[in-house]
PDB file of C-alpha atoms in Angstrom:
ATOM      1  CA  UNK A   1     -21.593  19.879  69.427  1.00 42.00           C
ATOM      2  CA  UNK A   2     -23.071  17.521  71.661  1.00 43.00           C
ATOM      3  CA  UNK A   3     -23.242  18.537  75.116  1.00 41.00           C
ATOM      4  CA  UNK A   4     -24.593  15.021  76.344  1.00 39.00           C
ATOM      5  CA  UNK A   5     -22.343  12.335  78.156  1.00 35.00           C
ATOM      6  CA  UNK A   6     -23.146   8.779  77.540  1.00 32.00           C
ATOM      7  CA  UNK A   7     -21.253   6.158  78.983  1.00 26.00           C
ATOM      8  CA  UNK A   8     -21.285   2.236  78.575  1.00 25.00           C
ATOM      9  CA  UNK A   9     -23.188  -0.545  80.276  1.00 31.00           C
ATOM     10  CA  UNK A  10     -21.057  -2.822  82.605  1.00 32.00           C
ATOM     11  CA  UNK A  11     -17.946  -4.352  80.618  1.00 36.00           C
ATOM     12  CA  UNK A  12     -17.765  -8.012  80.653  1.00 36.00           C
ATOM     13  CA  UNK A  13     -14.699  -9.576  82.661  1.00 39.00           C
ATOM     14  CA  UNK A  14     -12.332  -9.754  79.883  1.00 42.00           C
ATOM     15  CA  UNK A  15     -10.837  -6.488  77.961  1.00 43.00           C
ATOM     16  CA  UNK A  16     -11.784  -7.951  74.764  1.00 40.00           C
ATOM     17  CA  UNK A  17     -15.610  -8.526  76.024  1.00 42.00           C
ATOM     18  CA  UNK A  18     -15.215  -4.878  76.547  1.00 38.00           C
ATOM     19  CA  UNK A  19     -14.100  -3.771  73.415  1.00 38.00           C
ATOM     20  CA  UNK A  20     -16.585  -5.753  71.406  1.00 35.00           C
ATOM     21  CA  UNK A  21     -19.949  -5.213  73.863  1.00 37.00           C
ATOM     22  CA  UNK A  22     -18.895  -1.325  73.038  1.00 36.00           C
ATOM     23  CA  UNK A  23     -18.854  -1.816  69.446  1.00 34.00           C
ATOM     24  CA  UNK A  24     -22.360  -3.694  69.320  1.00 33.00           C
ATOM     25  CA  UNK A  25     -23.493  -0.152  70.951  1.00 34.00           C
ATOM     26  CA  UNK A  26     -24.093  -0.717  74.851  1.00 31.00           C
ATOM     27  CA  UNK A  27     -26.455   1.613  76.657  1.00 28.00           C
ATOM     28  CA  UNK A  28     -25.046   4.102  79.247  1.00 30.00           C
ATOM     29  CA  UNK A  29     -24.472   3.037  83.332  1.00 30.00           C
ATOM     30  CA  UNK A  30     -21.759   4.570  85.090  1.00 32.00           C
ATOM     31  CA  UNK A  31     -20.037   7.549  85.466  1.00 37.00           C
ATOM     32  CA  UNK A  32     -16.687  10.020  84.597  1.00 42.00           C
ATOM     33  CA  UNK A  33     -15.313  12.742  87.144  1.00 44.00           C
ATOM     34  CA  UNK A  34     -16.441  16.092  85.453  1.00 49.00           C
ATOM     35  CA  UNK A  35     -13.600  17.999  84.681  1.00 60.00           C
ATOM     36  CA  UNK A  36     -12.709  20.798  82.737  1.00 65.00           C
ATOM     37  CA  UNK A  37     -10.112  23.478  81.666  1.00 64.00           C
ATOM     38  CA  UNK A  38     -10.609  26.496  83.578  1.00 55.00           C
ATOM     39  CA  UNK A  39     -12.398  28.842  81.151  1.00 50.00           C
ATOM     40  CA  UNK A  40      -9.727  32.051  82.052  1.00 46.00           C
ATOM     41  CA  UNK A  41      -6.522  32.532  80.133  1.00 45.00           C
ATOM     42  CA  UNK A  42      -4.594  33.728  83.558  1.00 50.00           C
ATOM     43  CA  UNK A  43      -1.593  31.762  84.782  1.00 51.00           C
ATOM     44  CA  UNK A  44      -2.827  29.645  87.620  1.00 49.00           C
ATOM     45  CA  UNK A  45      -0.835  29.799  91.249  1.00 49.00           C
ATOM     46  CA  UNK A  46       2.136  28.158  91.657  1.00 48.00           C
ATOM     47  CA  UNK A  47       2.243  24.242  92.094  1.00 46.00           C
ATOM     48  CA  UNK A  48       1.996  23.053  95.664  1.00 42.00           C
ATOM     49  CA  UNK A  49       5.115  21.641  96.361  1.00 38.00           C
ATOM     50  CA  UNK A  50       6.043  17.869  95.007  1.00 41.00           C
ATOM     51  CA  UNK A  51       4.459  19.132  91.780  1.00 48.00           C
ATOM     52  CA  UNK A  52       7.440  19.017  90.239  1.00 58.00           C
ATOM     53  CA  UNK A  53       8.593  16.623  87.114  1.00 58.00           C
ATOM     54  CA  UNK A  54       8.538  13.087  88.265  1.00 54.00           C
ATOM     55  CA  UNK A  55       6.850  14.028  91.690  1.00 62.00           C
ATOM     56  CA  UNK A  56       3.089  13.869  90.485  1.00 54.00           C
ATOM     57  CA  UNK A  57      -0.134  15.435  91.620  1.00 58.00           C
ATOM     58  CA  UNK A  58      -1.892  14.708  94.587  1.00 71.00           C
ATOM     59  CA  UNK A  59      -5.346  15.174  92.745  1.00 96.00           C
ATOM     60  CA  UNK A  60      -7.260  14.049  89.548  1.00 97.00           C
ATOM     61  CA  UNK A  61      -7.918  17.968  89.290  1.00 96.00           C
ATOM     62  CA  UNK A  62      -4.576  19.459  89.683  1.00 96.00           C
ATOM     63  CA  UNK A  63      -3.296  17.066  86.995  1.00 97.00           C
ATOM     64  CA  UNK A  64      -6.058  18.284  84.719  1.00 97.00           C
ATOM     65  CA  UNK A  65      -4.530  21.660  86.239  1.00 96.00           C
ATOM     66  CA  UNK A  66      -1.348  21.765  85.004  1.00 96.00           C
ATOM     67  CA  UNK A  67      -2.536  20.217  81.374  1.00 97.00           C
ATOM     68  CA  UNK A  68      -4.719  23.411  81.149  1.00 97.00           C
ATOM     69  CA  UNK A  69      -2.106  25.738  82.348  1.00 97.00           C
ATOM     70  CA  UNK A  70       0.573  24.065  79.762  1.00 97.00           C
ATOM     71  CA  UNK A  71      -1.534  24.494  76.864  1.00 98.00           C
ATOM     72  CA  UNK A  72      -2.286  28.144  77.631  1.00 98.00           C
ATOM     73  CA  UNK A  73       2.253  28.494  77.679  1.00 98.00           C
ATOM     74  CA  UNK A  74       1.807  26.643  74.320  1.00 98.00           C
ATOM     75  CA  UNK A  75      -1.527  28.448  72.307  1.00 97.00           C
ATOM     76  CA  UNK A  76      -0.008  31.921  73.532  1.00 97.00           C
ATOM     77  CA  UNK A  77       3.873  30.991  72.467  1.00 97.00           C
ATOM     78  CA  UNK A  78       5.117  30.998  75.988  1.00 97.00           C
ATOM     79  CA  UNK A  79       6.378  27.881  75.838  1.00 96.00           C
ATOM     80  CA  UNK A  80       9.104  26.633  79.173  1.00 96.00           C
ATOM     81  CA  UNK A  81      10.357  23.583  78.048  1.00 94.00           C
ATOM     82  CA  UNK A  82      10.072  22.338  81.101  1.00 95.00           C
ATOM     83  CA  UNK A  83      12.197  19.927  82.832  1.00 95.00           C
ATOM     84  CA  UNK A  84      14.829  19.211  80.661  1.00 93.00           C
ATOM     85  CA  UNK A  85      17.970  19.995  82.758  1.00 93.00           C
ATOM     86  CA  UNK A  86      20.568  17.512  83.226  1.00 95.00           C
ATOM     87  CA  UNK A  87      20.018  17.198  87.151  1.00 94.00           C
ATOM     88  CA  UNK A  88      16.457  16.489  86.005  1.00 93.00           C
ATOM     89  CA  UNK A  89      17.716  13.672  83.529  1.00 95.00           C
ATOM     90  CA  UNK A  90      20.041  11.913  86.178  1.00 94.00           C
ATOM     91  CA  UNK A  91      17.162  12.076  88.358  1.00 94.00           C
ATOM     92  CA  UNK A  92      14.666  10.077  86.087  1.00 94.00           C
ATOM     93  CA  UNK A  93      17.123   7.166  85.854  1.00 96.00           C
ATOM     94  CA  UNK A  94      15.996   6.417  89.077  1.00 95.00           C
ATOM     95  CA  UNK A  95      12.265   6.071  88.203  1.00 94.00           C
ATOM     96  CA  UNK A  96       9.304   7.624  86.839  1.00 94.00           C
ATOM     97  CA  UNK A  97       6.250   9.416  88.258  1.00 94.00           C
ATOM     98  CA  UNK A  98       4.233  11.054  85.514  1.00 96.00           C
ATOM     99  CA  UNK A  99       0.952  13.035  86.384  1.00 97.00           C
ATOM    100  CA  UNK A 100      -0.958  12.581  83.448  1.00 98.00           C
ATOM    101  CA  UNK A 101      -1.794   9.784  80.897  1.00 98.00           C
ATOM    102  CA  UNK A 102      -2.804  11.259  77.934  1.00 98.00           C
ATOM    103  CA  UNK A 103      -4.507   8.610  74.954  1.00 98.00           C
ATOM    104  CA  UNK A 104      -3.861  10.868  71.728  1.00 98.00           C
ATOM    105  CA  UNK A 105      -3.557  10.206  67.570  1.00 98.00           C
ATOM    106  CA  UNK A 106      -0.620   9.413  65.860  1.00 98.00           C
ATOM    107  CA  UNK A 107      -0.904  12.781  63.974  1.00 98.00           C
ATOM    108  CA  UNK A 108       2.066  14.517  63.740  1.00 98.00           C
ATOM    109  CA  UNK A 109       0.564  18.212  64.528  1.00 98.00           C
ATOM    110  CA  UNK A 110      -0.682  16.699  68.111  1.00 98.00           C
ATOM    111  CA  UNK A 111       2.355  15.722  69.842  1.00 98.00           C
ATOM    112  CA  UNK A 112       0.888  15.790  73.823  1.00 98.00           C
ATOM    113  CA  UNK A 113       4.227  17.074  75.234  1.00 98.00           C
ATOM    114  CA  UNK A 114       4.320  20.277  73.039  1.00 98.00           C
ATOM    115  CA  UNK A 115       0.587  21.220  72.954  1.00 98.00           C
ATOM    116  CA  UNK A 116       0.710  20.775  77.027  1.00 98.00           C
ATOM    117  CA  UNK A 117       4.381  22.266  77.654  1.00 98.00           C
ATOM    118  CA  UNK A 118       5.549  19.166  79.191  1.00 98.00           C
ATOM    119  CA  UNK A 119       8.909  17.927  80.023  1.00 97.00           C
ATOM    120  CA  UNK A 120      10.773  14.520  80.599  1.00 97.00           C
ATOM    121  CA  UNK A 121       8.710  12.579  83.113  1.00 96.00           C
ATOM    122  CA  UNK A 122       5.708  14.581  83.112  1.00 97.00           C
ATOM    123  CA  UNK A 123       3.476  12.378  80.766  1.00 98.00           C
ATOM    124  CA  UNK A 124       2.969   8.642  79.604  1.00 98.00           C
ATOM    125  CA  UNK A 125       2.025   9.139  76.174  1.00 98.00           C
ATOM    126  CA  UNK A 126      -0.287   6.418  74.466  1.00 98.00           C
ATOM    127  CA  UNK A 127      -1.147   7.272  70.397  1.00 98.00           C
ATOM    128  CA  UNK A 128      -2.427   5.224  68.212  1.00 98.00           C
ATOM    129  CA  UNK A 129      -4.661   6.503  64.812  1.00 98.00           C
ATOM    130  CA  UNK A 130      -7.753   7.828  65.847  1.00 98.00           C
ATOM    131  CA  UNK A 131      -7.424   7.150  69.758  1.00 98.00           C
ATOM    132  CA  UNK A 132      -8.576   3.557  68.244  1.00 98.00           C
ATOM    133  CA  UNK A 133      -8.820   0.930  71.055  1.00 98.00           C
ATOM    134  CA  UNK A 134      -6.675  -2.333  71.126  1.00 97.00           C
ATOM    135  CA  UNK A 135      -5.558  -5.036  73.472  1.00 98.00           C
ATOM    136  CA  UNK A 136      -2.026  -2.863  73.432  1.00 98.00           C
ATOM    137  CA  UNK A 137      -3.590   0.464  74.037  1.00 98.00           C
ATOM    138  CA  UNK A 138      -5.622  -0.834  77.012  1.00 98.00           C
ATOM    139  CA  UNK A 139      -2.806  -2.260  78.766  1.00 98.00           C
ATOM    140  CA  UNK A 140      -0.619   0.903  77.892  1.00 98.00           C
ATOM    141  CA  UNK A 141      -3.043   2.684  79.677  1.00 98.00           C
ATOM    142  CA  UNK A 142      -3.672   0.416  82.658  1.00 98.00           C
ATOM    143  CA  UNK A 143       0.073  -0.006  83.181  1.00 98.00           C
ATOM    144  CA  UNK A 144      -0.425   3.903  83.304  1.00 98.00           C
ATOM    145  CA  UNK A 145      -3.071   3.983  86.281  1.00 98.00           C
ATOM    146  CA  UNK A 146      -2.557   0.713  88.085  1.00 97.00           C
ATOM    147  CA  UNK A 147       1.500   0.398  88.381  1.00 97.00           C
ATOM    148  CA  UNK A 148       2.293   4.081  87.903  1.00 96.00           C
ATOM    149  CA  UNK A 149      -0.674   5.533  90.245  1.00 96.00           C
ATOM    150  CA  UNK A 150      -1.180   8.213  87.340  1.00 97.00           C
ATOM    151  CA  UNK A 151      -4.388   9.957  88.604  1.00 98.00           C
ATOM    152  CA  UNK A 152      -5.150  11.460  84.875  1.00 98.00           C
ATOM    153  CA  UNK A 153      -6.410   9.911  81.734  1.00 98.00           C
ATOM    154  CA  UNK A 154      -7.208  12.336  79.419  1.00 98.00           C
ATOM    155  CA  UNK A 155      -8.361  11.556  76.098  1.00 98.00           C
ATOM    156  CA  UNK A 156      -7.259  13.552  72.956  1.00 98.00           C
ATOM    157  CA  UNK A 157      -8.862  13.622  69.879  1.00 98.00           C
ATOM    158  CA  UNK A 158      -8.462  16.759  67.112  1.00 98.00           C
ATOM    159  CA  UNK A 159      -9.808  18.523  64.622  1.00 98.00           C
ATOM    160  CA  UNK A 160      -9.158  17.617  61.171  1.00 98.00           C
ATOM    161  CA  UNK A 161      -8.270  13.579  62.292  1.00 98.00           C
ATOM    162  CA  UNK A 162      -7.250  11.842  58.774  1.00 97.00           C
ATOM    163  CA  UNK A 163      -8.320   8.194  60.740  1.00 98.00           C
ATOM    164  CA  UNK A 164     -12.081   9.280  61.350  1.00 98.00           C
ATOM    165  CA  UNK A 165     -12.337  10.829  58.262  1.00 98.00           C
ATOM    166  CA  UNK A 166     -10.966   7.470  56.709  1.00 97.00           C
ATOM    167  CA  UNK A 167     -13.964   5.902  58.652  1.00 98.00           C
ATOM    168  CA  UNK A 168     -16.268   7.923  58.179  1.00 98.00           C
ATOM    169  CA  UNK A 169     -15.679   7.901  54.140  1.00 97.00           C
ATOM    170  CA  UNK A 170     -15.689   4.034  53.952  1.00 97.00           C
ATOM    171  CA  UNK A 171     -18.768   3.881  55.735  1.00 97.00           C
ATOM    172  CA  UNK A 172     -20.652   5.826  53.554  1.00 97.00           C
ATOM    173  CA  UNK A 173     -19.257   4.700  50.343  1.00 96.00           C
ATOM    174  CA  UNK A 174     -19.017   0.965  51.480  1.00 96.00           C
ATOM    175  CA  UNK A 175     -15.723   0.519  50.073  1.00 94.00           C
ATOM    176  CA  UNK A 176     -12.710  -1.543  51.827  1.00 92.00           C
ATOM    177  CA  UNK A 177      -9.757  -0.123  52.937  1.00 96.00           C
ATOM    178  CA  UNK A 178      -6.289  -1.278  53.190  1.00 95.00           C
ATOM    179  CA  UNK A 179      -6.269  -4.343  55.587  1.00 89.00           C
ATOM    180  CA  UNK A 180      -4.738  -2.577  58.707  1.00 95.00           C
ATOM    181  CA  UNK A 181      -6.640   1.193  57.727  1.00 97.00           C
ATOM    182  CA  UNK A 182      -9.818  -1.186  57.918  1.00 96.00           C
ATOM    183  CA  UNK A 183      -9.301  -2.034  61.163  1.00 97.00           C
ATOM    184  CA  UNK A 184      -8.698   1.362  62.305  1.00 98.00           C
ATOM    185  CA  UNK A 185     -12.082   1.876  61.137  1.00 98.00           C
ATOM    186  CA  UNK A 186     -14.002  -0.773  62.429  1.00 97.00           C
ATOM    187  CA  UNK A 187     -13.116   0.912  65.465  1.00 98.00           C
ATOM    188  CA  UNK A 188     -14.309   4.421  64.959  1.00 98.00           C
ATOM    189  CA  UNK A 189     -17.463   3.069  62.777  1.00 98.00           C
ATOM    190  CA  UNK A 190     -19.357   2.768  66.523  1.00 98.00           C
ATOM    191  CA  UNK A 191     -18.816   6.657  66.972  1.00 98.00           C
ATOM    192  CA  UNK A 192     -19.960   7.535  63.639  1.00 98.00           C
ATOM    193  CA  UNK A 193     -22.690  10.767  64.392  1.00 97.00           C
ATOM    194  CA  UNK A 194     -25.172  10.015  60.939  1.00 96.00           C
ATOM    195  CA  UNK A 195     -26.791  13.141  62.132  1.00 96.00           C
ATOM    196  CA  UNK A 196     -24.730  14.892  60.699  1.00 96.00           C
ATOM    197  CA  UNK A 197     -23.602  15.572  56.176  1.00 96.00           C
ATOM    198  CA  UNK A 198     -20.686  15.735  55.083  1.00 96.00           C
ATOM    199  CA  UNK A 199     -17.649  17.388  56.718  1.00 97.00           C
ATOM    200  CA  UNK A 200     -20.206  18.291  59.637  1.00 98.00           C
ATOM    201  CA  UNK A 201     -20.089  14.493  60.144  1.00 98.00           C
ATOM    202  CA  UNK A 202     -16.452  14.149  60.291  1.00 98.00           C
ATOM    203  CA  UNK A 203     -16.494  16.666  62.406  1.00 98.00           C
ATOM    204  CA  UNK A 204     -18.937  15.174  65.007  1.00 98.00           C
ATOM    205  CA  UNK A 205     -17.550  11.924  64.341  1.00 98.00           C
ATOM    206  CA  UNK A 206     -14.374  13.408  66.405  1.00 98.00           C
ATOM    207  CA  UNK A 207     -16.029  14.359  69.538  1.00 98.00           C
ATOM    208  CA  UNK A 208     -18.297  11.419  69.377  1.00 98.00           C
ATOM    209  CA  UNK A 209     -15.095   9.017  69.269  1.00 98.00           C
ATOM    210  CA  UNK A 210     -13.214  10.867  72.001  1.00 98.00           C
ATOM    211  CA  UNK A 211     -16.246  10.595  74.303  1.00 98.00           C
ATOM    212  CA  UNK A 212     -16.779   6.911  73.298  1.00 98.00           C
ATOM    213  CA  UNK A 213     -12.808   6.143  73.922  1.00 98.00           C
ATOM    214  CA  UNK A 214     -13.264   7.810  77.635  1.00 98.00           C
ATOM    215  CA  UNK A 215     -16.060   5.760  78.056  1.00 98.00           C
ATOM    216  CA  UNK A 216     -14.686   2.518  77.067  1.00 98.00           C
ATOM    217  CA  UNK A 217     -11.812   3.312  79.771  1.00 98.00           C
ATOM    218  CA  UNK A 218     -14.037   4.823  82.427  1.00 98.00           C
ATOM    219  CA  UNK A 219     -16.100   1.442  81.892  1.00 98.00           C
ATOM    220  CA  UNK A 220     -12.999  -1.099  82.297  1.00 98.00           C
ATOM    221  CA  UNK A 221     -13.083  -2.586  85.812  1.00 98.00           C
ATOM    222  CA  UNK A 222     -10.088  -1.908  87.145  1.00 97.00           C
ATOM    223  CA  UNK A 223      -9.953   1.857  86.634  1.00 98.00           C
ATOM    224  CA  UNK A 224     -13.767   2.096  87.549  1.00 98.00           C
ATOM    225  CA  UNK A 225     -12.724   1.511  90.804  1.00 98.00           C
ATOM    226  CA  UNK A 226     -10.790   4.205  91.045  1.00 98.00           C
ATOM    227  CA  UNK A 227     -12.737   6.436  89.801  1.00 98.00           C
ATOM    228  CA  UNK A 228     -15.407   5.580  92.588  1.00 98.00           C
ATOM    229  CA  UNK A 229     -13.328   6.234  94.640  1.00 96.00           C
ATOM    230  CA  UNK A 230     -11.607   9.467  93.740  1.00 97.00           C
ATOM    231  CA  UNK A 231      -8.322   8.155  92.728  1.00 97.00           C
ATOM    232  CA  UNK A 232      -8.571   9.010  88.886  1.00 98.00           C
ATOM    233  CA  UNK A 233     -10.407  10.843  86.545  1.00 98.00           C
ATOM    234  CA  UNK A 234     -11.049   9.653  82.675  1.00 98.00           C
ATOM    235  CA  UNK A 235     -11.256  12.871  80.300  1.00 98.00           C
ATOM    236  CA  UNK A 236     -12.597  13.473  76.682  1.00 98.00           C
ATOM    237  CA  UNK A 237     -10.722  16.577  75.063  1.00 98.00           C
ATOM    238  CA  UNK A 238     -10.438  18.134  71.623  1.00 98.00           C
ATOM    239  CA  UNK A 239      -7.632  20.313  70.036  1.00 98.00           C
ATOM    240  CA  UNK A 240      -8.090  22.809  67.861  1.00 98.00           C
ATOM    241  CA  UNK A 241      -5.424  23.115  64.920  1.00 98.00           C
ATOM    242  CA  UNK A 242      -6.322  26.091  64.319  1.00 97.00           C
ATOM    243  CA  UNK A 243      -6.268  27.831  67.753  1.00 97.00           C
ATOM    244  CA  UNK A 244      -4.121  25.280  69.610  1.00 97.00           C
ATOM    245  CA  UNK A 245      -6.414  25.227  72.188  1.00 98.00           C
ATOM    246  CA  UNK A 246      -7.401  21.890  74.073  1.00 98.00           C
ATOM    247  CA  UNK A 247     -11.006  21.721  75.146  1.00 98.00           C
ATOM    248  CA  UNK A 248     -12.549  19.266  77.404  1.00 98.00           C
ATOM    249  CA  UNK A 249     -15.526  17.209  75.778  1.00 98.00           C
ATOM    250  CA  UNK A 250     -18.775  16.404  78.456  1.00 95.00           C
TER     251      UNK A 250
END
């Protein structure tokens, strides 16, 4: 696995002009908050207060905090359910404060609020095949960080992702898929690793995507800013079906 981090040059003004100078295979500027999932399997101290659902963190970190301490309840079957309680669901009528944004596939063994342990009003969820980037996603995600002051984007790709594999397969064999498949993977061609043979490529093809995804987000203006400045953090992960476990990608 890759332990380089390469991020984009500077995105044109428009969305779009990012999305496409990405796919043409920018060079690297710029920078993402390094983060990662604390490497012990303890239980982490108890949230400061106003960590509670719809309350959010006061950090980038802590978010990434409670993600990693979620997914330890879920890969070792300790699962809370968290905030589910009908106080909790008259409370949300009145508004929503998630802590986390979390860009994952449309797979059906990766749904964010079970592999974290997260409740109603803990997480805006964005999925689309393959993490693939779209006008949609992008403003799913900025109504995320700008309007909802979510300090957390974390990126989720997994292992065994049908959409790269897709991708990768019609690349190498040259043949067309389905109209809307084929535009899922024009958008993961960029991150294809041709290092790598075979299932090894697939495989690298999944980190290489997630990474590219952060970096396409960490690039766009408007969250840039806030990342200068402390305010939010863009993540690359990668779940393990096998061993549930969510790993942060450099």
């Amino acid at each position: 696995m890759d332990s380089n981090t390469q991020t984009l040059d500077t995105p044109s003004p428009s969305r779009r002009g990012l999305l496409l100078a990405a796919a043409a295979g920018s060079a690297a500027v710029g920078s993402v908050l390094p983060l990662a999932f604390p490497a012990s399997a303890a239980p982490a101290p108890a949230p400061p207060a106003g960590a509670e659902a719809g309350a959010g963190p006061v950090s980038p970190q802590e978010a990434l905090r409670r993600l990693a301490d979620g997914n330890r309840r879920w890969r070792t079957y300790g699962q809370e359910h968290p905030h589910e309680s009908a106080f909790l669901r008259l409370r949300l009528t009145k508004g929503q404060h998630p802590f986390a944004i979390v860009l994952g596939c449309v797979d059906s063994r990766v749904p964010p609020e079970l592999v974290f342990d997260q409740g109603l009003g803990d997480l805006l969820t964005v999925r689309s095949a393959g993490e693939v980037l779209d006008e949609a996603v992008l403003g799913s995600v900025a109504f995320g960080v700008l309007e909802l002051q979510i300090p957390l984007v974390l990126v989720l790709g997994h292992q065994s992702c049908g959409a790269v594999g897709a991708a990768v397969r019609a690349d190498e064999t040259g043949e067309p898929l389905p109209a809307h498949i084929q535009y899922l993977a024009d958008g993961i061609r960029p991150s294809i690793d041709r290092t790598q043979q075979g299932e090894a490529r697939i495989d690298a093809t999944i980190d290489a995507h997630a990474r590219r995804t952060r970096d396409l987000l960490a690039a766009e203006p408007d969250l840039a800013r806030r990342i200068a400045d402390g305010r939010l953090a863009v993540v690359a992960a990668r779940y393990g079906l096998r061993d549930q476990t969510v790993r942060t990608l450099a």
